[in-house]
DNA sequence: AGTGGCTGGATAGCGATACTATCCAACATA
DNA sequence: TATGTTGGATAGTATCGCTATCCAGCCACT
């Protein structure tokens, strides 16, 4: 498959595919001469992944690149790889001018919430910062997360997470990719379902 | 409160506040002379809301404007207002060149999923399109939503939605705002909790 | 009455993001 | 040999979300 066919099949313009190649999001094809390379199914899948992360999950290109490189080059430990990859998904950390915050203990709302749920509090994890920001914003604007609402949400989220974990493939490499893609691509599903559930309940009342 | 104090209190630059005024996101202050207006708490709250919708929920400015105007100018029926406001939150519908799709029956995956859950299928509702896109993307990329995963998610999401509904204020006006803000601002909380739950479970295994 | 600073209003510019367009010489294919 | 595509490079474009500048009016203070 030549590059123009790849682009056409993926529904992208040829310059766009070249752009992704240039950025390293898409690995180069198998060079067949100085002016021709061949691309395969893996490239097509890669393009679909890129577009899904961009269009459906809403990640900016550089975040997509970080996710892909985390998947491609596993770290020493699986835990570390996963942290790196999921960290790259963080949607809300442009960060203050300073640095990415090793300013631990700066997440009082998140800490309180996590303690109330009896979960593990680790300020290094980006989701803690996200939780803090989300809780603060909700409270600021007049729709705070009351303890019982938080408890309800926590209970159901934990149940869903247990399901996810039970489905994780046993092989470490596959598990990483599964975890990252599942984290990212099931989020829009979850949000859409929540809105539909609201709609469903509102309509029948 | 003058505009410069408003900007300082809200943590925004003065040109930014002027920009929001210009776009109509922030209502004009009470004019006190040709060159001075006064702003109150409502303006401060509005600015916080704008920033929360932008920074935490991640909406582009024009979507923020649509949400605010839906809240500000209720339609004839509350149902309609709510639909308009929540529709404005849709994160993934730049739409094809054609039009916004009255192409009903175009959401097979969503339809199957909603039928399996026994919920109400209404293709007019934007969340249906989102669900379709999300399911298609997940399947495309190799992490499909299997029926039992969908059933699990649906069950828990429905339980959370029931809690939300039980907490809705009785007065119609307040209910609209509550519903819109709750929909928007609790989403980031939900996502952060999901990631934390994964983290919590992964850490203890 | 004079001076400095802030105001509403308008317009222009800027930096980042995500492409898109153009050009080129080296080939491939017919 | 004619036509077309390729990899590679560079420059241009559109949009977004501000940001900067300018202006004349006006207020508060001296």
Coordinates of C-alpha atoms (C1' of nucleotides) in Angstrom, one line a residue:
Chain A
X1 CA 0.0 0.0 0.0
X2 CA 1.5 3.3 -1.0
X3 CA 1.1 6.5 0.9
X4 CA -1.7 8.0 -1.2
X5 CA -3.7 4.8 -0.8
X6 CA -3.1 4.8 2.9
X7 CA -4.4 8.4 3.1
X8 CA -7.4 7.7 1.0
X9 CA -8.3 4.5 3.0
X10 CA -7.9 6.3 6.3
X11 CA -10.0 9.2 5.0
X12 CA -7.2 11.8 5.5
X13 CA -5.6 14.1 3.1
X14 CA -2.1 13.1 1.9
X15 CA -0.5 16.2 3.4
X16 CA -2.0 15.3 6.7
X17 CA -0.5 11.8 6.6
X18 CA 2.8 13.3 5.7
X19 CA 2.4 15.7 8.6
X20 CA 1.9 12.8 11.0
X21 CA 4.9 11.1 9.6
X22 CA 7.0 14.2 10.1
X23 CA 5.9 14.5 13.7
X24 CA 6.7 10.8 14.3
X25 CA 3.1 9.9 15.1
X26 CA 3.1 7.5 12.3
X27 CA 6.2 5.3 11.8
X28 CA 7.8 5.4 8.4
X29 CA 6.8 2.8 5.9
X30 CA 9.1 0.1 4.5
X31 CA 11.3 1.9 2.0
X32 CA 11.2 0.2 -1.3
X33 CA 13.3 2.8 -3.2
X34 CA 14.4 6.3 -2.6
X35 CA 11.0 7.6 -3.6
X36 CA 8.6 4.9 -2.5
X37 CA 7.6 3.2 0.7
X38 CA 5.0 0.6 1.5
X39 CA 2.5 0.8 4.3
X40 CA 0.5 -1.9 6.0
X41 CA -2.4 -2.5 8.2
X42 CA -0.5 -1.4 11.2
X43 CA -0.2 2.0 9.7
X44 CA -3.9 2.1 9.0
X45 CA -4.6 1.1 12.6
X46 CA -2.2 3.7 13.8
X47 CA -4.0 6.4 11.9
X48 CA -7.3 5.3 13.2
X49 CA -5.9 5.5 16.7
X50 CA -4.5 8.9 16.2
X51 CA -7.8 10.2 14.9
X52 CA -9.7 8.6 17.7
X53 CA -7.5 10.2 20.3
X54 CA -7.8 13.5 18.6
X55 CA -11.4 13.7 17.5
X56 CA -13.2 11.5 20.1
X57 CA -11.0 11.9 23.2
X58 CA -10.1 15.4 22.2
X59 CA -6.4 15.3 22.9
X60 CA -4.1 17.8 21.2
X61 CA -1.5 16.4 18.9
X62 CA 1.4 16.6 21.3
X63 CA -0.5 14.7 23.9
X64 CA -1.4 12.1 21.3
X65 CA 2.3 11.8 20.5
X66 CA 3.1 11.3 24.2
X67 CA 0.5 8.6 24.6
X68 CA 1.8 6.8 21.5
X69 CA 5.4 7.0 22.6
X70 CA 4.5 5.6 26.0
X71 CA 2.8 2.7 24.3
X72 CA 5.6 2.1 21.9
X73 CA 8.5 2.4 24.3
X74 CA 7.6 0.7 27.6
X75 CA 9.6 1.8 30.6
X76 CA 11.4 -0.5 33.0
X77 CA 8.3 -1.4 34.9
X78 CA 4.8 -1.8 33.7
X79 CA 3.5 0.4 36.4
X80 CA 5.8 3.2 35.3
X81 CA 4.7 2.8 31.6
X82 CA 1.1 2.9 32.6
X83 CA 1.6 6.0 34.7
X84 CA 3.4 7.7 31.9
X85 CA 0.8 6.9 29.3
X86 CA -2.2 7.7 31.4
X87 CA -0.5 10.9 32.6
X88 CA -0.2 11.9 29.0
X89 CA -4.0 11.8 28.7
X90 CA -4.4 14.4 31.4
X91 CA -6.7 16.9 29.9
X92 CA -6.3 19.7 32.2
X93 CA -2.7 20.3 33.2
X94 CA -1.2 23.1 31.1
X95 CA 0.5 23.8 34.4
X96 CA 1.4 27.0 36.0
X97 CA 4.5 28.9 34.8
X98 CA 6.6 27.2 37.5
X99 CA 6.8 23.6 36.9
X100 CA 4.8 20.4 37.0
X101 CA 3.9 20.5 40.7
X102 CA 5.9 18.4 43.1
X103 CA 4.1 20.8 45.4
X104 CA 2.6 17.8 47.3
X105 CA -0.2 18.3 49.8
X106 CA -1.6 20.9 47.6
X107 CA -4.8 19.1 46.9
X108 CA -7.0 19.4 50.0
X109 CA -10.4 18.8 48.4
X110 CA -9.0 15.8 46.5
X111 CA -7.3 14.4 49.7
X112 CA -10.5 14.8 51.7
X113 CA -12.5 13.0 49.0
X114 CA -10.1 10.2 48.5
X115 CA -9.8 9.6 52.2
X116 CA -13.6 9.6 52.5
X117 CA -13.7 6.9 49.9
X118 CA -10.9 4.9 51.6
X119 CA -8.8 4.9 48.4
X120 CA -5.1 5.3 48.0
X121 CA -4.0 9.0 48.0
X122 CA -0.9 9.6 46.0
X123 CA -0.3 13.2 45.0
X124 CA 2.1 12.2 42.3
X125 CA -0.6 10.8 40.3
X126 CA -2.0 13.3 37.8
X127 CA -5.6 12.3 38.4
X128 CA -5.4 13.7 41.9
X129 CA -4.7 17.1 40.5
X130 CA -7.5 16.7 38.0
X131 CA -9.9 15.7 40.8
X132 CA -8.9 18.7 42.9
X133 CA -9.5 21.1 40.0
X134 CA -12.8 19.4 39.2
X135 CA -14.0 19.6 42.7
X136 CA -12.9 23.1 43.2
X137 CA -14.6 24.3 40.0
X138 CA -17.8 22.5 40.9
X139 CA -17.9 24.1 44.3
X140 CA -17.0 27.5 43.0
X141 CA -19.8 27.5 40.6
X142 CA -22.5 26.3 43.0
X143 CA -22.8 22.6 42.3
X144 CA -20.5 21.1 44.9
X145 CA -19.9 17.4 45.3
X146 CA -21.6 16.7 48.7
X147 CA -20.2 13.8 50.7
X148 CA -23.1 11.4 49.9
X149 CA -22.9 12.3 46.2
X150 CA -19.2 11.6 46.2
X151 CA -19.8 8.3 48.0
X152 CA -22.4 7.2 45.5
X153 CA -20.2 8.1 42.6
X154 CA -17.2 6.5 44.1
X155 CA -19.0 3.2 44.8
X156 CA -20.2 2.9 41.2
X157 CA -17.0 4.0 39.6
X158 CA -15.1 1.5 41.7
X159 CA -17.4 -1.2 40.5
X160 CA -16.8 -0.3 36.9
X161 CA -13.1 -0.2 37.5
X162 CA -13.2 -3.7 39.0
X163 CA -14.9 -4.9 35.8
X164 CA -12.2 -3.2 33.7
X165 CA -9.4 -4.8 35.8
X166 CA -11.0 -8.2 35.5
X167 CA -10.8 -7.9 31.7
X168 CA -7.2 -6.9 31.5
X169 CA -5.2 -9.3 29.3
X170 CA -2.6 -11.3 31.2
X171 CA 0.4 -10.5 28.9
X172 CA 2.1 -7.3 30.2
X173 CA 2.6 -5.7 26.8
X174 CA -1.0 -6.2 25.7
X175 CA -2.1 -5.0 29.2
X176 CA -0.4 -1.7 28.8
X177 CA -2.0 -0.9 25.5
X178 CA -5.4 -2.2 26.7
X179 CA -5.2 -0.1 29.8
X180 CA -4.3 3.1 28.0
X181 CA -6.8 2.7 25.2
X182 CA -9.5 1.6 27.6
X183 CA -8.9 4.5 29.9
X184 CA -9.0 6.9 27.0
X185 CA -11.6 5.6 24.7
X186 CA -14.2 4.4 27.2
X187 CA -14.3 7.8 28.8
X188 CA -16.4 9.3 26.0
X189 CA -18.7 6.3 26.2
X190 CA -19.1 6.8 29.9
X191 CA -20.0 10.5 29.4
X192 CA -22.4 9.8 26.7
X193 CA -24.1 7.1 28.7
X194 CA -24.4 9.5 31.7
X195 CA -26.2 12.1 29.6
X196 CA -28.4 9.5 28.1
X197 CA -29.3 8.2 31.5
X198 CA -30.3 11.7 32.6
X199 CA -32.3 12.0 29.4
X200 CA -33.9 8.6 29.9
X201 CA -34.9 9.4 33.5
X202 CA -36.1 12.9 32.7
X203 CA -38.2 11.7 29.7
X204 CA -40.1 9.1 31.7
X205 CA -40.9 11.4 34.6
Chain B
X1 CA -16.9 47.3 42.0
X2 CA -15.2 48.7 38.9
X3 CA -14.0 46.6 36.0
X4 CA -10.4 46.6 37.0
X5 CA -11.2 45.3 40.4
X6 CA -13.5 42.7 38.9
X7 CA -10.7 41.5 36.7
X8 CA -8.2 41.4 39.6
X9 CA -10.6 39.6 41.9
X10 CA -11.4 37.0 39.2
X11 CA -7.7 36.5 38.5
X12 CA -8.1 37.6 34.9
X13 CA -6.4 40.4 32.9
X14 CA -8.5 43.4 32.2
X15 CA -8.4 42.9 28.4
X16 CA -9.7 39.4 28.9
X17 CA -12.7 40.7 30.9
X18 CA -13.3 43.3 28.2
X19 CA -13.1 40.5 25.6
X20 CA -15.8 38.5 27.4
X21 CA -18.0 41.6 27.7
X22 CA -17.6 42.1 23.9
X23 CA -18.6 38.6 23.2
X24 CA -21.6 38.9 25.4
X25 CA -20.4 36.2 27.8
X26 CA -20.4 38.7 30.6
X27 CA -23.4 41.0 30.9
X28 CA -22.6 44.7 30.9
X29 CA -22.3 46.4 34.3
X30 CA -24.7 49.0 35.6
X31 CA -23.5 52.2 33.8
X32 CA -22.8 55.0 36.2
X33 CA -21.6 57.5 33.7
X34 CA -20.4 57.4 30.1
X35 CA -17.1 56.0 31.2
X36 CA -17.8 54.0 34.2
X37 CA -19.9 50.9 35.1
X38 CA -20.3 49.0 38.3
X39 CA -20.1 45.2 38.6
X40 CA -21.4 43.0 41.3
X41 CA -21.1 39.5 42.7
X42 CA -23.2 38.1 39.9
X43 CA -20.5 39.2 37.4
X44 CA -17.8 37.6 39.5
X45 CA -19.8 34.3 39.6
X46 CA -20.3 34.5 35.9
X47 CA -16.6 34.9 35.3
X48 CA -15.9 31.9 37.5
X49 CA -18.5 29.9 35.6
X50 CA -16.9 30.9 32.3
X51 CA -13.5 29.9 33.4
X52 CA -14.7 26.6 34.8
X53 CA -16.5 25.7 31.6
X54 CA -13.4 26.6 29.6
X55 CA -10.6 25.3 31.7
X56 CA -12.1 22.4 33.6
X57 CA -14.8 21.2 31.2
X58 CA -12.7 22.2 28.2
X59 CA -15.4 23.9 26.2
X60 CA -14.4 26.4 23.4
X61 CA -15.6 29.9 24.0
X62 CA -18.5 29.7 21.5
X63 CA -19.8 26.6 23.2
X64 CA -19.5 28.4 26.5
X65 CA -21.6 31.2 25.0
X66 CA -24.2 28.8 23.8
X67 CA -24.5 27.2 27.3
X68 CA -24.8 30.6 29.0
X69 CA -27.4 31.9 26.6
X70 CA -29.4 28.7 27.1
X71 CA -29.3 29.2 30.8
X72 CA -30.1 32.9 30.5
X73 CA -33.0 32.7 28.1
X74 CA -35.2 29.7 28.9
X75 CA -37.2 28.3 26.0
X76 CA -40.9 27.7 26.2
X77 CA -40.6 24.4 27.9
X78 CA -38.0 23.4 30.5
X79 CA -37.4 20.2 28.5
X80 CA -36.5 22.3 25.5
X81 CA -34.2 24.6 27.5
X82 CA -32.4 21.7 29.0
X83 CA -32.0 20.0 25.6
X84 CA -30.6 23.2 24.2
X85 CA -28.2 23.7 27.0
X86 CA -26.9 20.2 27.3
X87 CA -26.7 20.0 23.5
X88 CA -24.4 23.0 23.6
X89 CA -22.0 21.0 25.8
X90 CA -21.5 18.4 23.1
X91 CA -17.8 18.1 22.8
X92 CA -17.7 16.2 19.5
X93 CA -20.0 17.7 16.9
X94 CA -18.3 20.1 14.6
X95 CA -20.5 18.3 12.1
X96 CA -19.9 17.4 8.5
X97 CA -20.1 20.2 5.8
X98 CA -23.7 19.2 5.2
X99 CA -25.8 20.1 8.1
X100 CA -26.5 19.0 11.6
X101 CA -27.8 15.6 10.9
X102 CA -31.5 15.0 10.8
X103 CA -30.2 11.9 9.2
X104 CA -32.1 9.7 11.7
X105 CA -31.4 6.0 12.1
X106 CA -27.8 6.7 11.4
X107 CA -26.6 5.5 14.8
X108 CA -26.6 1.7 14.6
X109 CA -24.1 1.0 17.4
X110 CA -25.8 3.5 19.7
X111 CA -29.2 2.1 18.9
X112 CA -28.1 -1.4 19.7
X113 CA -26.5 -0.3 22.9
X114 CA -29.5 1.7 24.1
X115 CA -31.9 -1.0 23.2
X116 CA -29.8 -3.5 25.1
X117 CA -30.0 -1.3 28.1
X118 CA -33.7 -0.8 27.7
X119 CA -33.4 2.9 27.6
X120 CA -35.2 5.5 25.5
X121 CA -33.7 5.9 22.0
X122 CA -34.2 9.3 20.6
X123 CA -31.9 10.1 17.7
X124 CA -32.6 13.8 18.1
X125 CA -30.6 13.9 21.3
X126 CA -27.0 14.9 20.7
X127 CA -25.7 12.3 23.3
X128 CA -26.9 9.6 20.9
X129 CA -24.5 10.8 18.3
X130 CA -21.7 11.1 20.8
X131 CA -22.4 7.6 22.0
X132 CA -22.2 6.3 18.4
X133 CA -19.0 8.1 17.8
X134 CA -17.5 6.9 21.0
X135 CA -18.5 3.2 20.4
X136 CA -17.3 3.3 16.9
X137 CA -13.9 4.7 17.8
X138 CA -13.4 2.2 20.6
X139 CA -14.3 -0.7 18.3
X140 CA -12.1 0.7 15.6
X141 CA -9.1 0.9 17.8
X142 CA -9.4 -2.5 19.4
X143 CA -11.1 -1.9 22.7
X144 CA -14.7 -2.5 21.9
X145 CA -17.5 -2.2 24.4
X146 CA -18.7 -5.8 24.8
X147 CA -22.3 -6.3 25.8
X148 CA -21.5 -7.2 29.4
X149 CA -19.2 -4.3 29.8
X150 CA -21.9 -2.0 28.4
X151 CA -24.5 -3.5 30.7
X152 CA -22.2 -3.0 33.7
X153 CA -21.5 0.6 32.8
X154 CA -25.1 1.3 32.1
X155 CA -26.3 -0.1 35.4
X156 CA -23.9 2.0 37.4
X157 CA -24.4 5.1 35.3
X158 CA -28.1 4.8 35.7
X159 CA -27.8 4.5 39.5
X160 CA -25.7 7.7 39.5
X161 CA -28.2 9.5 37.3
X162 CA -31.0 8.5 39.7
X163 CA -29.1 10.1 42.5
X164 CA -28.6 13.2 40.5
X165 CA -32.3 13.4 39.7
X166 CA -33.3 12.9 43.3
X167 CA -31.2 16.0 44.2
X168 CA -32.7 18.3 41.6
X169 CA -34.2 21.4 43.1
X170 CA -38.0 21.7 42.7
X171 CA -38.2 25.2 41.2
X172 CA -38.0 25.0 37.4
X173 CA -35.5 27.8 36.9
X174 CA -33.1 26.6 39.5
X175 CA -33.5 23.1 38.1
X176 CA -32.3 24.1 34.6
X177 CA -29.2 25.7 35.9
X178 CA -28.5 22.9 38.3
X179 CA -29.0 20.3 35.6
X180 CA -26.7 22.1 33.1
X181 CA -24.0 22.8 35.6
X182 CA -24.2 19.5 37.2
X183 CA -24.0 17.7 33.8
X184 CA -21.0 19.8 32.8
X185 CA -19.0 20.1 36.0
X186 CA -19.5 16.7 37.5
X187 CA -18.1 15.1 34.3
X188 CA -14.5 15.9 35.1
X189 CA -15.0 14.6 38.6
X190 CA -16.4 11.4 37.3
X191 CA -13.4 10.9 34.9
X192 CA -10.9 11.7 37.6
X193 CA -12.5 9.3 40.0
X194 CA -12.5 6.6 37.3
X195 CA -8.8 7.0 36.8
X196 CA -8.2 7.0 40.5
X197 CA -10.2 3.9 41.0
X198 CA -8.1 2.2 38.4
X199 CA -5.0 3.4 40.1
X200 CA -6.3 2.4 43.5
X201 CA -7.0 -1.1 42.3
X202 CA -3.8 -1.5 40.3
X203 CA -1.7 -0.3 43.3
X204 CA -3.2 -2.8 45.7
X205 CA -2.7 -5.8 43.5
Chain C
dA1 C1' -8.6 74.8 36.9
dG2 C1' -5.3 71.3 36.2
dT3 C1' -3.5 66.7 36.4
dG4 C1' -3.4 61.8 36.5
dG5 C1' -5.6 57.7 36.1
dC6 C1' -9.3 54.8 34.9
dT7 C1' -13.3 53.9 31.7
dG8 C1' -16.0 52.1 27.5
dG9 C1' -15.3 51.3 22.8
dA10 C1' -12.9 50.0 18.8
dT11 C1' -9.3 47.9 16.1
dA12 C1' -5.1 45.6 15.3
dG13 C1' -1.7 42.3 16.5
dC14 C1' 0.2 37.9 18.5
dG15 C1' 1.4 33.1 19.6
dA16 C1' -0.1 28.5 19.4
dT17 C1' -2.2 24.7 17.0
dA18 C1' -3.2 21.8 13.2
dC19 C1' -3.0 21.4 9.2
dT20 C1' -2.5 22.7 3.8
dA21 C1' 0.0 24.0 -0.3
dT22 C1' 3.9 24.2 -3.1
dC23 C1' 8.1 22.9 -4.9
dC24 C1' 11.7 19.8 -5.9
dA25 C1' 14.5 16.0 -7.8
dA26 C1' 14.3 11.0 -7.8
dC27 C1' 12.4 7.5 -9.3
dA28 C1' 8.3 4.1 -11.1
dT29 C1' 5.1 2.6 -14.5
dA30 C1' 3.1 2.6 -19.1
Chain D
dT1 C1' 9.9 8.7 -23.2
dA2 C1' 5.9 10.7 -21.0
dT3 C1' 3.3 10.9 -16.9
dG4 C1' 2.7 10.5 -12.3
dT5 C1' 3.9 9.5 -7.6
dT6 C1' 7.1 9.7 -3.8
dG7 C1' 10.0 11.5 0.2
dG8 C1' 11.6 15.6 1.9
dA9 C1' 11.6 20.3 2.9
dT10 C1' 9.6 24.9 3.5
dA11 C1' 6.2 28.2 3.6
dG12 C1' 1.6 29.6 4.0
dT13 C1' -3.3 29.5 6.0
dA14 C1' -7.3 29.5 9.2
dT15 C1' -8.9 29.5 13.6
dC16 C1' -8.8 30.4 18.5
dG17 C1' -8.2 33.0 22.5
dC18 C1' -6.6 36.3 23.9
dT19 C1' -3.4 40.9 24.3
dA20 C1' -1.9 45.4 23.2
dT21 C1' -2.8 49.9 21.7
dC22 C1' -5.2 53.9 21.0
dC23 C1' -8.8 57.2 21.9
dA24 C1' -11.6 60.6 24.0
dG25 C1' -14.6 61.2 28.0
dC26 C1' -14.8 61.7 32.7
dC27 C1' -13.9 61.3 37.8
dA28 C1' -11.3 62.3 42.0
dC29 C1' -7.9 65.0 44.0
dT30 C1' -5.2 69.1 44.6

